[in-house]
Short mmCIF file of N, CA and C in Angstrom, two decimals:
data_model
loop_
_atom_site.label_atom_id
_atom_site.label_comp_id
_atom_site.label_asym_id
_atom_site.label_seq_id
_atom_site.Cartn_x
_atom_site.Cartn_y
_atom_site.Cartn_z
N MET A 28 -27.14 -29.22 64.70
CA MET A 28 -26.72 -30.36 63.91
C MET A 28 -25.19 -30.47 63.89
N PHE A 29 -24.50 -29.34 63.83
CA PHE A 29 -23.05 -29.35 63.77
C PHE A 29 -22.45 -29.99 65.02
N GLN A 30 -23.02 -29.69 66.21
CA GLN A 30 -22.53 -30.29 67.45
C GLN A 30 -22.76 -31.80 67.45
N PHE A 31 -23.87 -32.24 66.90
CA PHE A 31 -24.15 -33.68 66.80
C PHE A 31 -23.08 -34.37 65.96
N ILE A 32 -22.73 -33.78 64.85
CA ILE A 32 -21.73 -34.36 63.97
C ILE A 32 -20.35 -34.35 64.64
N GLN A 33 -20.02 -33.29 65.35
CA GLN A 33 -18.73 -33.23 66.04
C GLN A 33 -18.59 -34.34 67.08
N HIS A 34 -19.70 -34.79 67.61
CA HIS A 34 -19.68 -35.87 68.61
C HIS A 34 -19.23 -37.19 67.98
N HIS A 35 -19.27 -37.29 66.65
CA HIS A 35 -18.94 -38.51 65.93
C HIS A 35 -17.65 -38.42 65.13
N ILE A 36 -16.91 -37.32 65.26
CA ILE A 36 -15.71 -37.11 64.46
C ILE A 36 -14.48 -37.05 65.36
N VAL A 37 -13.44 -37.78 64.97
CA VAL A 37 -12.15 -37.69 65.66
C VAL A 37 -11.14 -37.09 64.69
N ASP A 38 -10.07 -36.55 65.22
CA ASP A 38 -9.12 -35.82 64.38
C ASP A 38 -7.95 -36.69 63.89
N ARG A 39 -8.17 -37.97 63.76
CA ARG A 39 -7.11 -38.84 63.25
C ARG A 39 -7.69 -39.97 62.42
N TYR A 40 -6.85 -40.56 61.64
CA TYR A 40 -7.22 -41.66 60.76
C TYR A 40 -7.01 -42.97 61.50
N ILE A 41 -8.07 -43.77 61.64
CA ILE A 41 -7.96 -45.06 62.33
C ILE A 41 -8.43 -46.15 61.37
N ALA A 42 -7.53 -47.04 61.02
CA ALA A 42 -7.89 -48.21 60.22
C ALA A 42 -8.20 -49.33 61.20
N HIS A 43 -9.40 -49.87 61.12
CA HIS A 43 -9.84 -50.85 62.12
C HIS A 43 -8.91 -52.05 62.23
N ARG A 44 -8.32 -52.49 61.17
CA ARG A 44 -7.44 -53.66 61.22
C ARG A 44 -6.09 -53.35 61.86
N SER A 45 -5.80 -52.08 62.08
CA SER A 45 -4.54 -51.73 62.74
C SER A 45 -4.63 -51.86 64.26
N ILE A 46 -5.82 -52.07 64.79
CA ILE A 46 -6.01 -52.24 66.23
C ILE A 46 -5.75 -53.70 66.56
N ALA A 47 -4.88 -53.94 67.52
CA ALA A 47 -4.52 -55.31 67.89
C ALA A 47 -5.74 -56.06 68.44
N GLU A 48 -5.77 -57.36 68.18
CA GLU A 48 -6.87 -58.20 68.67
C GLU A 48 -6.95 -58.12 70.20
N ASN A 49 -8.19 -58.09 70.71
CA ASN A 49 -8.47 -58.01 72.15
C ASN A 49 -7.88 -56.76 72.80
N SER A 50 -7.95 -55.65 72.09
CA SER A 50 -7.44 -54.40 72.66
C SER A 50 -8.44 -53.27 72.44
N VAL A 51 -8.20 -52.16 73.12
CA VAL A 51 -9.06 -50.98 73.05
C VAL A 51 -8.19 -49.78 72.70
N PHE A 52 -8.68 -48.97 71.78
CA PHE A 52 -8.01 -47.74 71.38
C PHE A 52 -8.90 -46.59 71.79
N VAL A 53 -8.42 -45.69 72.62
CA VAL A 53 -9.22 -44.57 73.12
C VAL A 53 -8.96 -43.35 72.25
N LEU A 54 -10.04 -42.74 71.77
CA LEU A 54 -9.98 -41.56 70.91
C LEU A 54 -10.77 -40.44 71.55
N GLU A 55 -10.48 -39.21 71.13
CA GLU A 55 -11.25 -38.07 71.61
C GLU A 55 -11.96 -37.42 70.44
N THR A 56 -13.26 -37.17 70.59
CA THR A 56 -14.04 -36.53 69.53
C THR A 56 -13.75 -35.04 69.49
N MET A 57 -14.29 -34.38 68.49
CA MET A 57 -14.13 -32.92 68.38
C MET A 57 -14.81 -32.20 69.54
N GLN A 58 -15.73 -32.87 70.23
CA GLN A 58 -16.38 -32.28 71.40
C GLN A 58 -15.66 -32.65 72.70
N LYS A 59 -14.47 -33.20 72.57
CA LYS A 59 -13.63 -33.56 73.72
C LYS A 59 -14.22 -34.70 74.56
N GLU A 60 -14.98 -35.56 73.95
CA GLU A 60 -15.50 -36.74 74.64
C GLU A 60 -14.71 -37.95 74.18
N ARG A 61 -14.48 -38.88 75.09
CA ARG A 61 -13.73 -40.08 74.74
C ARG A 61 -14.64 -41.15 74.17
N ILE A 62 -14.13 -41.81 73.14
CA ILE A 62 -14.81 -43.00 72.63
C ILE A 62 -13.79 -44.13 72.61
N HIS A 63 -14.27 -45.33 72.81
CA HIS A 63 -13.42 -46.51 72.88
C HIS A 63 -13.69 -47.39 71.67
N PHE A 64 -12.69 -47.56 70.85
CA PHE A 64 -12.77 -48.40 69.66
C PHE A 64 -12.09 -49.71 70.03
N GLN A 65 -12.84 -50.79 70.07
CA GLN A 65 -12.24 -52.04 70.50
C GLN A 65 -12.41 -53.16 69.50
N ARG A 66 -11.49 -54.10 69.60
CA ARG A 66 -11.49 -55.23 68.68
C ARG A 66 -11.39 -56.53 69.47
N ALA A 67 -12.25 -57.46 69.12
CA ALA A 67 -12.19 -58.82 69.66
C ALA A 67 -12.29 -59.75 68.46
N LYS A 68 -11.19 -60.39 68.12
CA LYS A 68 -11.08 -61.20 66.89
C LYS A 68 -11.43 -60.31 65.70
N ASP A 69 -12.47 -60.66 64.93
CA ASP A 69 -12.85 -59.84 63.79
C ASP A 69 -14.11 -59.02 64.05
N ALA A 70 -14.47 -58.85 65.30
CA ALA A 70 -15.62 -58.02 65.67
C ALA A 70 -15.09 -56.69 66.23
N TYR A 71 -15.72 -55.61 65.83
CA TYR A 71 -15.30 -54.29 66.26
C TYR A 71 -16.48 -53.60 66.92
N MET A 72 -16.20 -52.90 68.03
CA MET A 72 -17.23 -52.16 68.74
C MET A 72 -16.72 -50.77 69.09
N ILE A 73 -17.68 -49.87 69.24
CA ILE A 73 -17.36 -48.53 69.70
C ILE A 73 -18.16 -48.28 70.97
N ASN A 74 -17.48 -47.88 72.03
CA ASN A 74 -18.08 -47.60 73.34
C ASN A 74 -18.80 -48.80 73.94
N THR A 75 -18.39 -49.98 73.65
CA THR A 75 -18.91 -51.25 74.19
C THR A 75 -20.37 -51.55 73.85
N TYR A 76 -21.06 -50.65 73.19
CA TYR A 76 -22.47 -50.91 72.88
C TYR A 76 -22.82 -50.73 71.41
N SER A 77 -21.93 -50.24 70.61
CA SER A 77 -22.24 -49.97 69.21
C SER A 77 -21.35 -50.82 68.31
N ASP A 78 -21.94 -51.75 67.60
CA ASP A 78 -21.19 -52.62 66.71
C ASP A 78 -20.87 -51.93 65.39
N VAL A 79 -19.65 -52.12 64.91
CA VAL A 79 -19.28 -51.66 63.58
C VAL A 79 -19.84 -52.70 62.62
N LEU A 80 -20.69 -52.28 61.68
CA LEU A 80 -21.48 -53.21 60.90
C LEU A 80 -20.86 -53.71 59.61
N ASP A 81 -20.13 -52.91 58.94
CA ASP A 81 -19.70 -53.28 57.59
C ASP A 81 -18.28 -52.82 57.37
N SER A 82 -17.77 -53.10 56.22
CA SER A 82 -16.44 -52.61 55.88
C SER A 82 -16.47 -51.08 55.83
N PRO A 83 -15.39 -50.45 56.29
CA PRO A 83 -15.36 -48.99 56.29
C PRO A 83 -15.23 -48.44 54.88
N ILE A 84 -15.60 -47.19 54.74
CA ILE A 84 -15.40 -46.47 53.48
C ILE A 84 -14.21 -45.55 53.69
N PHE A 85 -13.20 -45.70 52.86
CA PHE A 85 -12.01 -44.86 52.96
C PHE A 85 -12.21 -43.65 52.06
N ALA A 86 -12.25 -42.48 52.67
CA ALA A 86 -12.44 -41.23 51.95
C ALA A 86 -11.11 -40.47 51.89
N THR A 87 -11.08 -39.38 51.15
CA THR A 87 -9.83 -38.61 51.06
C THR A 87 -9.52 -37.89 52.36
N ASN A 88 -10.52 -37.65 53.20
CA ASN A 88 -10.28 -36.93 54.45
C ASN A 88 -10.57 -37.77 55.69
N GLY A 89 -10.63 -39.09 55.55
CA GLY A 89 -10.87 -39.92 56.72
C GLY A 89 -11.50 -41.26 56.38
N VAL A 90 -12.04 -41.90 57.41
CA VAL A 90 -12.66 -43.22 57.28
C VAL A 90 -14.07 -43.12 57.85
N ILE A 91 -15.03 -43.71 57.16
CA ILE A 91 -16.42 -43.72 57.61
C ILE A 91 -16.75 -45.14 58.06
N TYR A 92 -17.21 -45.27 59.29
CA TYR A 92 -17.64 -46.56 59.83
C TYR A 92 -19.15 -46.54 60.02
N PHE A 93 -19.80 -47.62 59.64
CA PHE A 93 -21.23 -47.76 59.86
C PHE A 93 -21.44 -48.50 61.18
N VAL A 94 -22.23 -47.92 62.06
CA VAL A 94 -22.49 -48.52 63.37
C VAL A 94 -23.99 -48.73 63.54
N ASP A 95 -24.35 -49.56 64.50
CA ASP A 95 -25.76 -49.89 64.69
C ASP A 95 -26.51 -48.97 65.65
N ARG A 96 -25.82 -47.99 66.23
CA ARG A 96 -26.46 -47.04 67.14
C ARG A 96 -25.80 -45.67 67.04
N VAL A 97 -26.54 -44.68 67.45
CA VAL A 97 -25.99 -43.33 67.55
C VAL A 97 -25.26 -43.24 68.88
N PHE A 98 -24.11 -42.61 68.91
CA PHE A 98 -23.37 -42.45 70.15
C PHE A 98 -24.12 -41.53 71.08
N GLU A 99 -24.18 -41.90 72.34
CA GLU A 99 -24.85 -41.05 73.31
C GLU A 99 -23.88 -39.97 73.79
N CYS A 100 -24.42 -38.81 74.01
CA CYS A 100 -23.63 -37.67 74.47
C CYS A 100 -23.28 -37.85 75.94
N ALA A 101 -22.04 -37.62 76.29
CA ALA A 101 -21.61 -37.72 77.68
C ALA A 101 -22.25 -36.61 78.52
N CYS A 102 -22.79 -35.60 77.85
CA CYS A 102 -23.42 -34.51 78.58
C CYS A 102 -24.79 -34.89 79.13
N LYS A 103 -25.36 -36.03 78.66
CA LYS A 103 -26.65 -36.48 79.18
C LYS A 103 -26.50 -36.86 80.65
N LYS A 104 -27.48 -36.53 81.40
CA LYS A 104 -27.47 -36.90 82.81
C LYS A 104 -27.92 -38.35 82.93
N HIS A 105 -27.17 -39.11 83.69
CA HIS A 105 -27.52 -40.51 83.92
C HIS A 105 -28.47 -40.60 85.11
N PRO A 106 -29.50 -41.46 85.01
CA PRO A 106 -30.41 -41.60 86.16
C PRO A 106 -29.68 -42.20 87.35
N SER A 107 -30.04 -41.75 88.55
CA SER A 107 -29.40 -42.28 89.74
C SER A 107 -30.07 -43.51 90.25
#
């Protein structure tokens, strides 16, 4: 379970509104996998397939974003 959670945690604070419109911000998770946080107008996506659903929750140790899918592990083998 701990490895699953590390796949969803980055070591920096990202406020979604600080990302410029029509741009992508690349982050690295605690498992050293890259995730792409992108903004198009007022829509936000992570890894081009997971929509950010609601306003974030600002916590004392970071920001929690609600998304519509679980991030897939880059360690999964892709079918050829």
